[in-house]
Short mmCIF file of C-alpha atoms in Angstrom, two decimals:
data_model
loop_
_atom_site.label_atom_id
_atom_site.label_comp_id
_atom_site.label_asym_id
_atom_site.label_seq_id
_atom_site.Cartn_x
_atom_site.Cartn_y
_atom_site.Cartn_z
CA UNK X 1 112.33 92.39 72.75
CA UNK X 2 110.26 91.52 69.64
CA UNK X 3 110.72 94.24 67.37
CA UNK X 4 108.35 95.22 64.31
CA UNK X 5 109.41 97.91 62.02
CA UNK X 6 106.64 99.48 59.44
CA UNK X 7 109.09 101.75 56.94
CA UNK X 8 108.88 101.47 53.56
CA UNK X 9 112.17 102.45 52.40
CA UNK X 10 114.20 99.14 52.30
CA UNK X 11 117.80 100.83 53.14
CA UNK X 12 116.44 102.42 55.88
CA UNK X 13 114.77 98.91 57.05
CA UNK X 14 117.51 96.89 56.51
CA UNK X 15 120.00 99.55 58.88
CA UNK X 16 117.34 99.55 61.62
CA UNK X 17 117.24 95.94 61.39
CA UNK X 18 121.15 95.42 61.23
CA UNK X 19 121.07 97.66 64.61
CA UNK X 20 118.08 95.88 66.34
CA UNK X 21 119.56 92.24 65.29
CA UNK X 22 123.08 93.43 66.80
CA UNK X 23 121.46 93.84 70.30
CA UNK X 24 119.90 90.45 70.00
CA UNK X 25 116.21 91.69 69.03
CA UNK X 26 113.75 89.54 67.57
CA UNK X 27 112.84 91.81 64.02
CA UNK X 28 109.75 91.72 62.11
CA UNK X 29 109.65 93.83 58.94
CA UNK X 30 106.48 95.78 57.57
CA UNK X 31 106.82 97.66 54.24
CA UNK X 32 103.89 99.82 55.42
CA UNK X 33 100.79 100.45 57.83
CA UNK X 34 98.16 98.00 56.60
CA UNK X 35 101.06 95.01 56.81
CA UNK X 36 102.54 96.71 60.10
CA UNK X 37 98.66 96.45 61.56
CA UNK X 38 98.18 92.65 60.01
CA UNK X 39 101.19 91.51 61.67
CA UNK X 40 100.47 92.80 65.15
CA UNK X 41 96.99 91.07 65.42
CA UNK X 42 98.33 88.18 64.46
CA UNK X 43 101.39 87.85 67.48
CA UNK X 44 102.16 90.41 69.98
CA UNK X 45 105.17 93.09 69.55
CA UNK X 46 106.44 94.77 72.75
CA UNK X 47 107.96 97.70 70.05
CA UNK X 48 106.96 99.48 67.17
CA UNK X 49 109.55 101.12 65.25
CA UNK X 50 107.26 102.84 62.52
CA UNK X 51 107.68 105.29 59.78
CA UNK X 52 105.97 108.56 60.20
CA UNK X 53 104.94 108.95 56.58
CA UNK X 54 104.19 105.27 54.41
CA UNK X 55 102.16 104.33 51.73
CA UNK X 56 98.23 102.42 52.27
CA UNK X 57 98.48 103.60 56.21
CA UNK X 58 101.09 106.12 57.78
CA UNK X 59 102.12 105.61 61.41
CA UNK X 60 99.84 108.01 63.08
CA UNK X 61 97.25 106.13 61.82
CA UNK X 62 98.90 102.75 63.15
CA UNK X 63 99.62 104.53 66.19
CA UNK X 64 96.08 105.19 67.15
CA UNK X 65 95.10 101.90 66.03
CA UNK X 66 97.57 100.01 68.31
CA UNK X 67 96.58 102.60 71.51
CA UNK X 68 92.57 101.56 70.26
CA UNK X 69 92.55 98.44 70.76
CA UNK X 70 92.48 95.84 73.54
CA UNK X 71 95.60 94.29 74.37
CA UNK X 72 96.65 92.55 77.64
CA UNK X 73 100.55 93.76 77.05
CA UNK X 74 101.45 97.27 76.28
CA UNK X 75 103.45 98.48 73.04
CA UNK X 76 105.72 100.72 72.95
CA UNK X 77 105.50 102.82 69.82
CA UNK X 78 109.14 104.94 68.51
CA UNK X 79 108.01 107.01 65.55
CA UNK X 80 110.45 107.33 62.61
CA UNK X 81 110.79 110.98 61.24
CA UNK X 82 112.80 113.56 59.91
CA UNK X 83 110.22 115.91 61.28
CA UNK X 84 111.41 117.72 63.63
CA UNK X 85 109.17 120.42 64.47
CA UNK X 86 107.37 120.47 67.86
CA UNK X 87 103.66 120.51 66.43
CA UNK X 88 104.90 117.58 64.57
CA UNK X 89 105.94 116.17 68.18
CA UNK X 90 102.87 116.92 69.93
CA UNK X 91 100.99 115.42 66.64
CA UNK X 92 102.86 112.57 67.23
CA UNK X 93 102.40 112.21 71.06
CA UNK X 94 98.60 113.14 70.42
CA UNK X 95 98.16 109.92 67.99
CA UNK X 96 100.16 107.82 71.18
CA UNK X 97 103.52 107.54 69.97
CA UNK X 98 106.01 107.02 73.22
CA UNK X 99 109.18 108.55 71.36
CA UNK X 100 111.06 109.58 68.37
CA UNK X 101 113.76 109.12 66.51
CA UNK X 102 114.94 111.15 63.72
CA UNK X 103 116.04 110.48 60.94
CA UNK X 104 119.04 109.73 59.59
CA UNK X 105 119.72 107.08 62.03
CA UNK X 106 121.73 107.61 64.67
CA UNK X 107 123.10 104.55 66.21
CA UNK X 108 123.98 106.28 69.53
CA UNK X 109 120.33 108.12 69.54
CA UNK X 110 118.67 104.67 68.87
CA UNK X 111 120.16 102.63 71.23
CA UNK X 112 119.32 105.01 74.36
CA UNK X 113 115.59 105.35 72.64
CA UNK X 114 115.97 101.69 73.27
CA UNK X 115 116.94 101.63 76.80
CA UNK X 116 114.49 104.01 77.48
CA UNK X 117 111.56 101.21 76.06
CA UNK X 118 112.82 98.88 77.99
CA UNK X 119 112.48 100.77 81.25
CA UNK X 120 108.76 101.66 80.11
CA UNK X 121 108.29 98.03 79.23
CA UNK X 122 109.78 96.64 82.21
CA UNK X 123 108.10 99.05 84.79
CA UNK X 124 104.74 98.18 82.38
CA UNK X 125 105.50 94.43 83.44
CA UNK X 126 105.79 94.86 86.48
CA UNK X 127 102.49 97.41 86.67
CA UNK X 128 100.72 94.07 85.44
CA UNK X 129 102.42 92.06 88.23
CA UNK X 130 101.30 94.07 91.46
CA UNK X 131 97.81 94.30 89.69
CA UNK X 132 98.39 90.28 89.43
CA UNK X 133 99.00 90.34 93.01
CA UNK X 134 96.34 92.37 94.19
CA UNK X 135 93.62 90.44 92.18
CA UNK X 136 94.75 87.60 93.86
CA UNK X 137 94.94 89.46 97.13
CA UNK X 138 91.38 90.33 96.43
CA UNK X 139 90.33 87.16 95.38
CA UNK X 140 91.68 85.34 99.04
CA UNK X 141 89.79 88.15 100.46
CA UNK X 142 86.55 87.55 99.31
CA UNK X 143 87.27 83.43 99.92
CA UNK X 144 88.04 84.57 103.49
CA UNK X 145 84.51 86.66 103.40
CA UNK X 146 82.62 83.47 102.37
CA UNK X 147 83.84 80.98 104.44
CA UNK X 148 83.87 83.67 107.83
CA UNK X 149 79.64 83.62 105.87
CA UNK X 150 79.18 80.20 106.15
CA UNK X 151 81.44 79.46 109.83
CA UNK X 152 79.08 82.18 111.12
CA UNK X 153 75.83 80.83 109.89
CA UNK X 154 77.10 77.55 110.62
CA UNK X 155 77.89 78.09 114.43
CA UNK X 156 76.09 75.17 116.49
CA UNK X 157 75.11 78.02 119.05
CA UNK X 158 72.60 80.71 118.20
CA UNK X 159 74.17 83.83 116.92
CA UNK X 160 72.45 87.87 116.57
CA UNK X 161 74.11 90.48 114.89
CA UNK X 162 72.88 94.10 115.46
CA UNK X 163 73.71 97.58 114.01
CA UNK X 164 74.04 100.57 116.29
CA UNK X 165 70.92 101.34 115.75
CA UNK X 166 69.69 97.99 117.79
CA UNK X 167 68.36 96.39 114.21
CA UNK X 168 69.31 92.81 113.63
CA UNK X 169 71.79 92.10 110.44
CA UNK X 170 72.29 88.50 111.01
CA UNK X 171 70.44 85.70 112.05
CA UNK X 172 72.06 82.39 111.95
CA UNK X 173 70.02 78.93 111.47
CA UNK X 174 70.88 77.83 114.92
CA UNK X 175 69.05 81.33 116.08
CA UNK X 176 66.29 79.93 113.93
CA UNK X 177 66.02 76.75 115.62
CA UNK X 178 65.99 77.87 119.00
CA UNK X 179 63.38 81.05 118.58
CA UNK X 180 61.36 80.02 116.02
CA UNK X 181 61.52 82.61 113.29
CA UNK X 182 63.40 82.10 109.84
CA UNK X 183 65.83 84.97 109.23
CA UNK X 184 63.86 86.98 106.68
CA UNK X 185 61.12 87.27 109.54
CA UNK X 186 63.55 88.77 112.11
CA UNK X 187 65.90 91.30 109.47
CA UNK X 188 65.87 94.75 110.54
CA UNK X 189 64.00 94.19 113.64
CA UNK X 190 64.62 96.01 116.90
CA UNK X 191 66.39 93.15 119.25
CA UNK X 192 64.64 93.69 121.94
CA UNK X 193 61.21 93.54 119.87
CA UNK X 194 61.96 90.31 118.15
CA UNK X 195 63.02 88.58 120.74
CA UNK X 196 59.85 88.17 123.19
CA UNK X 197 60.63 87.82 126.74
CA UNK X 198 59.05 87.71 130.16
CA UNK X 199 61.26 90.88 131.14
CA UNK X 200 60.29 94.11 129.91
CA UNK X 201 61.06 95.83 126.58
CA UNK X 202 62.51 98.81 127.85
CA UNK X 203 65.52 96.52 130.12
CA UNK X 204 65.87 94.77 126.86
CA UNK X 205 66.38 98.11 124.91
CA UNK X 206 68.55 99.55 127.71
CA UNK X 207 71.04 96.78 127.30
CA UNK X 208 71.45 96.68 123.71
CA UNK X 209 72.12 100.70 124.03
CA UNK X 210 74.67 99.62 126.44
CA UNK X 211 76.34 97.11 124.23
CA UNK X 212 77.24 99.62 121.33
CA UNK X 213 77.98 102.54 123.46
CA UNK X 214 80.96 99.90 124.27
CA UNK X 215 79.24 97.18 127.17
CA UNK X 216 79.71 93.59 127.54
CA UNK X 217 77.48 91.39 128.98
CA UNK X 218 78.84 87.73 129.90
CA UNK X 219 76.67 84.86 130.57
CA UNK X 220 73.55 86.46 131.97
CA UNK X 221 70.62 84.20 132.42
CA UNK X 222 66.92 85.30 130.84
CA UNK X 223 63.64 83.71 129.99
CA UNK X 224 62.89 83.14 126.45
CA UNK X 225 59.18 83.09 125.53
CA UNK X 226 59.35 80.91 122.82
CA UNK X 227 56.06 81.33 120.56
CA UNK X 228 55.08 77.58 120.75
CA UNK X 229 57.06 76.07 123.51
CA UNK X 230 56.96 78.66 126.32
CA UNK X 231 59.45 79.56 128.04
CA UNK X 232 62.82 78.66 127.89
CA UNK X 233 66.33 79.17 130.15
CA UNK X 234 68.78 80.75 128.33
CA UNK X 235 72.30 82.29 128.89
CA UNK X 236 73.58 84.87 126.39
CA UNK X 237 76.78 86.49 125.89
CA UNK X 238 76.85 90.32 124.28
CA UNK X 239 79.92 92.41 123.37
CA UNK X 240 80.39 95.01 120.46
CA UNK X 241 81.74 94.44 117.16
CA UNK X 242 84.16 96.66 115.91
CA UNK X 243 85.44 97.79 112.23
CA UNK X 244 89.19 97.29 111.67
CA UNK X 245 89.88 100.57 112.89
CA UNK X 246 88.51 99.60 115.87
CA UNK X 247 85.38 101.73 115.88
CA UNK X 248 82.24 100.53 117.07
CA UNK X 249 79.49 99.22 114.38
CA UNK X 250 77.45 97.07 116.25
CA UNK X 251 77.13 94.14 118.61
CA UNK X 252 76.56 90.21 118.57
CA UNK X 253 74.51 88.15 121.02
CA UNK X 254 75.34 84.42 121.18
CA UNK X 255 72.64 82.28 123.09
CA UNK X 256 72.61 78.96 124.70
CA UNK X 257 70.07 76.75 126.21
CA UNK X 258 71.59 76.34 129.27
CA UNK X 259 70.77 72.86 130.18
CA UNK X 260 73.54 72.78 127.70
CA UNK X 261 75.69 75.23 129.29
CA UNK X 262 79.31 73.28 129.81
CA UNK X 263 79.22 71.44 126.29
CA UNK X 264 77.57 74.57 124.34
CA UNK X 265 80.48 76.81 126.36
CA UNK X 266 83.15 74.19 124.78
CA UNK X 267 82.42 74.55 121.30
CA UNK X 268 81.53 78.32 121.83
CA UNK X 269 85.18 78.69 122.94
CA UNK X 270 86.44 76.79 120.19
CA UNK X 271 84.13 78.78 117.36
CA UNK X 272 85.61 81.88 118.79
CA UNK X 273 88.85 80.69 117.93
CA UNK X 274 87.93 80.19 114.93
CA UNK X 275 86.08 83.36 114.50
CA UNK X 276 89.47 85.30 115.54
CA UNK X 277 91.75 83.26 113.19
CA UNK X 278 89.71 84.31 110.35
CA UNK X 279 89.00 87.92 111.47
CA UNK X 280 93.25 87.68 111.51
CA UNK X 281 93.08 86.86 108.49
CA UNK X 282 90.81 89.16 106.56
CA UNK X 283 92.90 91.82 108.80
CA UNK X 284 96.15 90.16 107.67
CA UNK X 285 94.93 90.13 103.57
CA UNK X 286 93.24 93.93 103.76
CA UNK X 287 96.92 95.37 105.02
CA UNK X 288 98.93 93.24 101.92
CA UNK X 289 95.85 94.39 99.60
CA UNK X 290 96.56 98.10 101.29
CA UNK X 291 100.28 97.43 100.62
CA UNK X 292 99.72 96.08 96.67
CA UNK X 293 97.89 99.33 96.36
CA UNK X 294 100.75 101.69 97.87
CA UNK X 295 103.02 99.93 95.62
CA UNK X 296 100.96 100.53 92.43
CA UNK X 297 100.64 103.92 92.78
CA UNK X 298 104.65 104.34 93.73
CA UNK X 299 105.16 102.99 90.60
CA UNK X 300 102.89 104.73 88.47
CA UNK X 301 104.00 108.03 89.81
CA UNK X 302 107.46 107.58 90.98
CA UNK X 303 110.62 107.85 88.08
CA UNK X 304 113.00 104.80 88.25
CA UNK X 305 115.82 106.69 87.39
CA UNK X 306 115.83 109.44 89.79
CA UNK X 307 113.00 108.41 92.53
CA UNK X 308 111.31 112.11 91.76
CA UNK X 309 108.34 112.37 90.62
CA UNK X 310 107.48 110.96 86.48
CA UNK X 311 105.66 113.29 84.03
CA UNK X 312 102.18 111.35 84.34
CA UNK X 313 102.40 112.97 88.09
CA UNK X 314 104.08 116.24 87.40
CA UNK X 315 100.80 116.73 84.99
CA UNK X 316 98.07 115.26 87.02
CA UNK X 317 99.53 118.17 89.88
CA UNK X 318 100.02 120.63 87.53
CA UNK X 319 96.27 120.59 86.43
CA UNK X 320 94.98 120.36 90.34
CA UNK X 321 97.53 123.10 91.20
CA UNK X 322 96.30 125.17 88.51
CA UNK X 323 92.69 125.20 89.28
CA UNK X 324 93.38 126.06 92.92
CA UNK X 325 95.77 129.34 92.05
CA UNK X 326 92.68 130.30 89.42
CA UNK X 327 89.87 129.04 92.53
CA UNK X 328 91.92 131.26 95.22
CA UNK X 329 93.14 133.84 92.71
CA UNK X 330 96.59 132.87 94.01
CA UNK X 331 100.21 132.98 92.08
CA UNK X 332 101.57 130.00 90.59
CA UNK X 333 104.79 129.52 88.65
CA UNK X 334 106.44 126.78 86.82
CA UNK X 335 110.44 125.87 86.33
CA UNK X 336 110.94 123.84 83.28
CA UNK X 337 115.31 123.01 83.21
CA UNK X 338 117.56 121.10 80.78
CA UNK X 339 120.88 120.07 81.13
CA UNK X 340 122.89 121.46 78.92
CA UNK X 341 125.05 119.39 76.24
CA UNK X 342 123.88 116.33 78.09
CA UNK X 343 123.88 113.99 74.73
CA UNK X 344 127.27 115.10 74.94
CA UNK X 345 127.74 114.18 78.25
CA UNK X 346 126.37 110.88 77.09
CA UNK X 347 128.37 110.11 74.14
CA UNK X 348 131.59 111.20 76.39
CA UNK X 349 130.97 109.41 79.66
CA UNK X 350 128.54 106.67 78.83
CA UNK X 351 124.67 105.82 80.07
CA UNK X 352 125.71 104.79 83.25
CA UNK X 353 127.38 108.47 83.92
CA UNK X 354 124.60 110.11 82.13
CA UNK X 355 122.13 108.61 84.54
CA UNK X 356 124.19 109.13 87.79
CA UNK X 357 124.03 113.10 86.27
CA UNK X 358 120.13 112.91 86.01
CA UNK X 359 119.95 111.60 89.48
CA UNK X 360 122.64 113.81 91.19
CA UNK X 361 120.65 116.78 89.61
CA UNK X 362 116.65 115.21 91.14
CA UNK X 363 118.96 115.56 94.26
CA UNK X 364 120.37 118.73 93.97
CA UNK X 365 116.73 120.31 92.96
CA UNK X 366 114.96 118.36 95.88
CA UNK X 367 117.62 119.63 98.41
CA UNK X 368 116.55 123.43 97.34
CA UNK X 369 113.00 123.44 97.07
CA UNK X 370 110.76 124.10 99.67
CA UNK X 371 108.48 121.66 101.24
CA UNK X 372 105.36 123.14 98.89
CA UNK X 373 107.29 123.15 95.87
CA UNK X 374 106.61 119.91 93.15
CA UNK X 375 109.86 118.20 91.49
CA UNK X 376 109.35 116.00 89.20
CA UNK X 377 111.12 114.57 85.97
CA UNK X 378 109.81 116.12 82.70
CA UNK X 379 111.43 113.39 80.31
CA UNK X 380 114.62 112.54 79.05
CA UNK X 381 117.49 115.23 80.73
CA UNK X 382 114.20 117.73 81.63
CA UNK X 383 112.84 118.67 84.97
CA UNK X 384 110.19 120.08 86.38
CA UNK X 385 109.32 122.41 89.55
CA UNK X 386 106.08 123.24 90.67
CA UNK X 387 105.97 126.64 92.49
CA UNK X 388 102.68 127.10 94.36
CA UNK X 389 101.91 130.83 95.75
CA UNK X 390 104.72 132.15 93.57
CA UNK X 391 104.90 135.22 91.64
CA UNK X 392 107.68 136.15 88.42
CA UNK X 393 110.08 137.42 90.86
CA UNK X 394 109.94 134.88 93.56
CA UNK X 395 110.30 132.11 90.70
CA UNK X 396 112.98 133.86 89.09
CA UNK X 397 114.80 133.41 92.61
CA UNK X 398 114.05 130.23 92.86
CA UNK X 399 115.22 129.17 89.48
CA UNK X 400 118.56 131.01 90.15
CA UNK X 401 119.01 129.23 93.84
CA UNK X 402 118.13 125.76 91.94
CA UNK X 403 121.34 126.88 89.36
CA UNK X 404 123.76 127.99 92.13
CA UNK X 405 123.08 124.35 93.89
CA UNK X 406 123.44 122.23 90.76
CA UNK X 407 126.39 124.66 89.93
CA UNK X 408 128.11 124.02 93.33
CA UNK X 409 127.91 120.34 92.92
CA UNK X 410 131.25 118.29 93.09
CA UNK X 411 131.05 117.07 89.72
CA UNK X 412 133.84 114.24 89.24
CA UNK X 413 134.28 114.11 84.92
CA UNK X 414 133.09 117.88 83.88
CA UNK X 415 131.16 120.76 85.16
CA UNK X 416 127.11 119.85 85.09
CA UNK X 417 125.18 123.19 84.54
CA UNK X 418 121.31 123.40 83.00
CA UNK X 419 119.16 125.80 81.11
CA UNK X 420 115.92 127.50 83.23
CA UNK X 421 112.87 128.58 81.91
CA UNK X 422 110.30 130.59 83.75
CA UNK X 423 106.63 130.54 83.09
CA UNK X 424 104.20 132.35 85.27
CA UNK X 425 100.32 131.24 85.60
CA UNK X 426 98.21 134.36 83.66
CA UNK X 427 94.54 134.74 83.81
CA UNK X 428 92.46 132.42 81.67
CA UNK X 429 95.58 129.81 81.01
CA UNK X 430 95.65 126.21 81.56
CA UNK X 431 98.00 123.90 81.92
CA UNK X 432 99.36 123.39 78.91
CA UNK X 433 99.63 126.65 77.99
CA UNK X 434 101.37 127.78 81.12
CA UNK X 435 104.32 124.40 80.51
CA UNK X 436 104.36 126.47 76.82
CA UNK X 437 105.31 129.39 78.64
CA UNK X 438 107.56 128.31 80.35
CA UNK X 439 109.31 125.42 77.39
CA UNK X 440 109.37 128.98 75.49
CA UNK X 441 111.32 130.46 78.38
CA UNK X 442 113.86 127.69 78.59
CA UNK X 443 114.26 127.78 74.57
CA UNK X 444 115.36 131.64 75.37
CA UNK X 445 117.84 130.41 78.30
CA UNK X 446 119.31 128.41 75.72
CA UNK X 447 119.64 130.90 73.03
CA UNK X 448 121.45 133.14 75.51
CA UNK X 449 124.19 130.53 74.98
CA UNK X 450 122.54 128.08 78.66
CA UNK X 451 123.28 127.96 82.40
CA UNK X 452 121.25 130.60 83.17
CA UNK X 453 117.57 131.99 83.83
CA UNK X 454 115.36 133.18 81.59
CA UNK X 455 111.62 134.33 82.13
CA UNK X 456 108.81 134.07 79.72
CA UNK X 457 108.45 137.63 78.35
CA UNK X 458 111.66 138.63 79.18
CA UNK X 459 113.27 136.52 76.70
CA UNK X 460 111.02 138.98 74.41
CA UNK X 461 112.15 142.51 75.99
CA UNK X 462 115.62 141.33 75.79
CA UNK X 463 115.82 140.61 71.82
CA UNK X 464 114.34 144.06 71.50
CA UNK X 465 116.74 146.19 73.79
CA UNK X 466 118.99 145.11 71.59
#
């Protein structure tokens, strides 16, 4: 990765750079925010290592500059600090900073901050690769579009395309030719008024009501009154035309002089072809644009660690489920867990056994939720559950069965347990102040020395009972 670090403190700068260099990192060095923000419009960074506080600019303000402006490649920004509050967090996260990492360096702490860019950066790439691909799936769509445009309008046979409704929507130049009338004159005219025959209107009407109630009609033979040539022998072929999904939207007419009947039936036969090859292919390009789509939105809600659901989806269904409990007057509860002593776990075990833990755990929780119920990964060794229609009580049960099952869990290299903390929907809160609840609950659990369940407001009547 190309690396630019904005600290002002030289030591500091030259251990973060020592570390970065080690893992074969391209390092820029800022000595504050004005250089920091000079150097990234002049070449692209894919991380920001910045100082929280730093002379001329500090890095919330270079935070908020970066997420401000207009870049085609996204930047990850790790904020330097020895803050450690959470207000200074959600400061932090407000101004757009991805992560943190406090100060003094810890090499362990910085190299899975790293890992954890890299993901971000590498599912960002790829974000920018579907949306590649479905550009270009657009783009092949629209050239499909145009030339099905100009095959239809240039079909050697006479060609009338009507809405349910009977009113003409195309009017090709061959149709022009043969009755007489540019397209602008017959658009949005009734079929059976524009074209003038020696039947009457009403049989005319009555067959274009049969074509879009699902009718074909195959070469049938009818007199043309043609405004300044009379009357003229014509065959016509009518059959519905259909959406993708098959429902009925229409119908075309194709007509042919028919002293021309055997060569106009030739290239009529062949056109068709044609017309079906490309209606394949518009078909063929809508399902892969369909497909590009499905695949964007996997990725930008799915976790690639775990295959739950990531925190950008845990909060957009958070916020809808919300405003339906409030809309309904209906419970709603929310189950915030940590693992407990997972750095540990980490340090002990390595990354790779660290992440088989986060996954085994996504499993365990998905295996003992109900089909309602929301799971999704919170960030870093947190999880989330969602519990719709679910009082104190019932969550508190639920929290509990979610221990038992992570508890029961053959773990091979040490017992896996996790903190629980309950918050319950009130009247009047939102979102955010019902995931406070609740991160206030699972600060309790893990006061109460972890692995079990605590409640928000119980964590309060328990410190005064005693």
């Amino acid at each position: 990765m190309n690396v630019l670090i904005a600290e002002d403190d030289g030591v500091s700068a030259m251990v973060l750079r020592k570390a970065l260099e080690k893992r074969e990192h391209y390092v820029a060095h800022a000595e504050d925010g004005e250089q920091a923000w000079r150097l990234l419009r002049e070449q692209p960074f894919d991380l920001v290592i910045s100082d929280w506080m730093m002379p001329a600019m500090d890095g919330l303000e270079l935070c908020r500059r970066i997420r401000q402006r207009d870049a085609s490649e996204y930047t990850y920004v790790l904020m330097l600090t020895a803050k450690g509050l959470r207000e200074d967090r959600l400061e932090g996260l407000g101004a757009g900073a991805d992560d943190f990492l406090i100060k003094p360096l810890d090499h362990a702490e910085l190299g899975a901050r790293l890992n954890t860019a890299e993901r971000v950066l590498k599912m960002q790439s790829d974000l920018q690769l579907r949306t590649q691909e479905t550009k270009e799936a657009l783009q092949m769509q629209e050239a499909a579009n145009w030339r099905f445009a100009e095959l239809y309008m240039g079909l050697p046979v006479a060609c009338i395309a009507f809405d349910i409704h009977g009113r003409i929507r195309e009017w090709n130049r061959a149709s022009e030719v043969l009755f007489g009338a540019s397209a602008g004159q017959m658009f949005e005219r009734p079929v059976w008024e524009a074209l003038h025959t020696a039947d009457c209107w009403d049989d005319q009407e009555a067959l274009v009501r049969g074509i879009v109630a699902g009718d074909c009609v195959e070469n049938d033979e009818w007199i043309f009154r043609h405004p300044e040539h009379g009357d003229r022998y014509l065959t016509r072929r009518l059959f519905p035309l259909r959406s993708i999904g098959g429902e009925i939207v229409g119908g075309i007419g194709i007509h042919q002089d028919i002293t021309q009947r055997k060569h106009a039936e030739r290239q009529v036969e062949e056109q068709m072809q044609r017309i079906h090859v490309y209606a394949t292919e518009l078909e063929t390009r809508t399902a892969l644009l369909e497909a590009a789509n499905a695949r964007l939105q996997a990725l930008a809600t799915t976790d690639g660690l775990t295959g739950i659901y990531n925190h950008r989806a845990f909060q957009e269904r958070l916020t809808v489920e919300v405003q339906r409990a409030h809309r309904y007057n209906t419970e709603l509860s929310l189950v915030l867990l940590d693992v407990d002593h997972f750095k540990s776990y980490n340090d002990t075990f390595g990354h790779p056994a660290g992440d088989r833990v986060l996954a085994r755990v996504a499993g365990s929780l998905m295996g003992s939720v109900r089909v309602m119920d929301f799971v999704a990964r919170y960030g870093g060794e947190e999880f989330a559950v969602i519990l719709p229609e679910t009082g104190g009580m019932g969550a508190r049960l639920a929290a509990e069965r979610f221990r038992a099952a992570l508890t029961a869990q053959p773990w091979p290299k040490r017992p896996v347990t996790a903190s629980y903390g309950v918050g319950r929907l009130q009247p009047g809160m939102d979102a955010a102040e019902l995931i406070a609840s609740a991160d206030r609950a699972l600060y309790g659990a893990k006061k109460a020395g972890r692995d079990c369940v605590v409640v928000f407001g119980e964590e309060t009547a328990g410190a005064a009972s005693e």
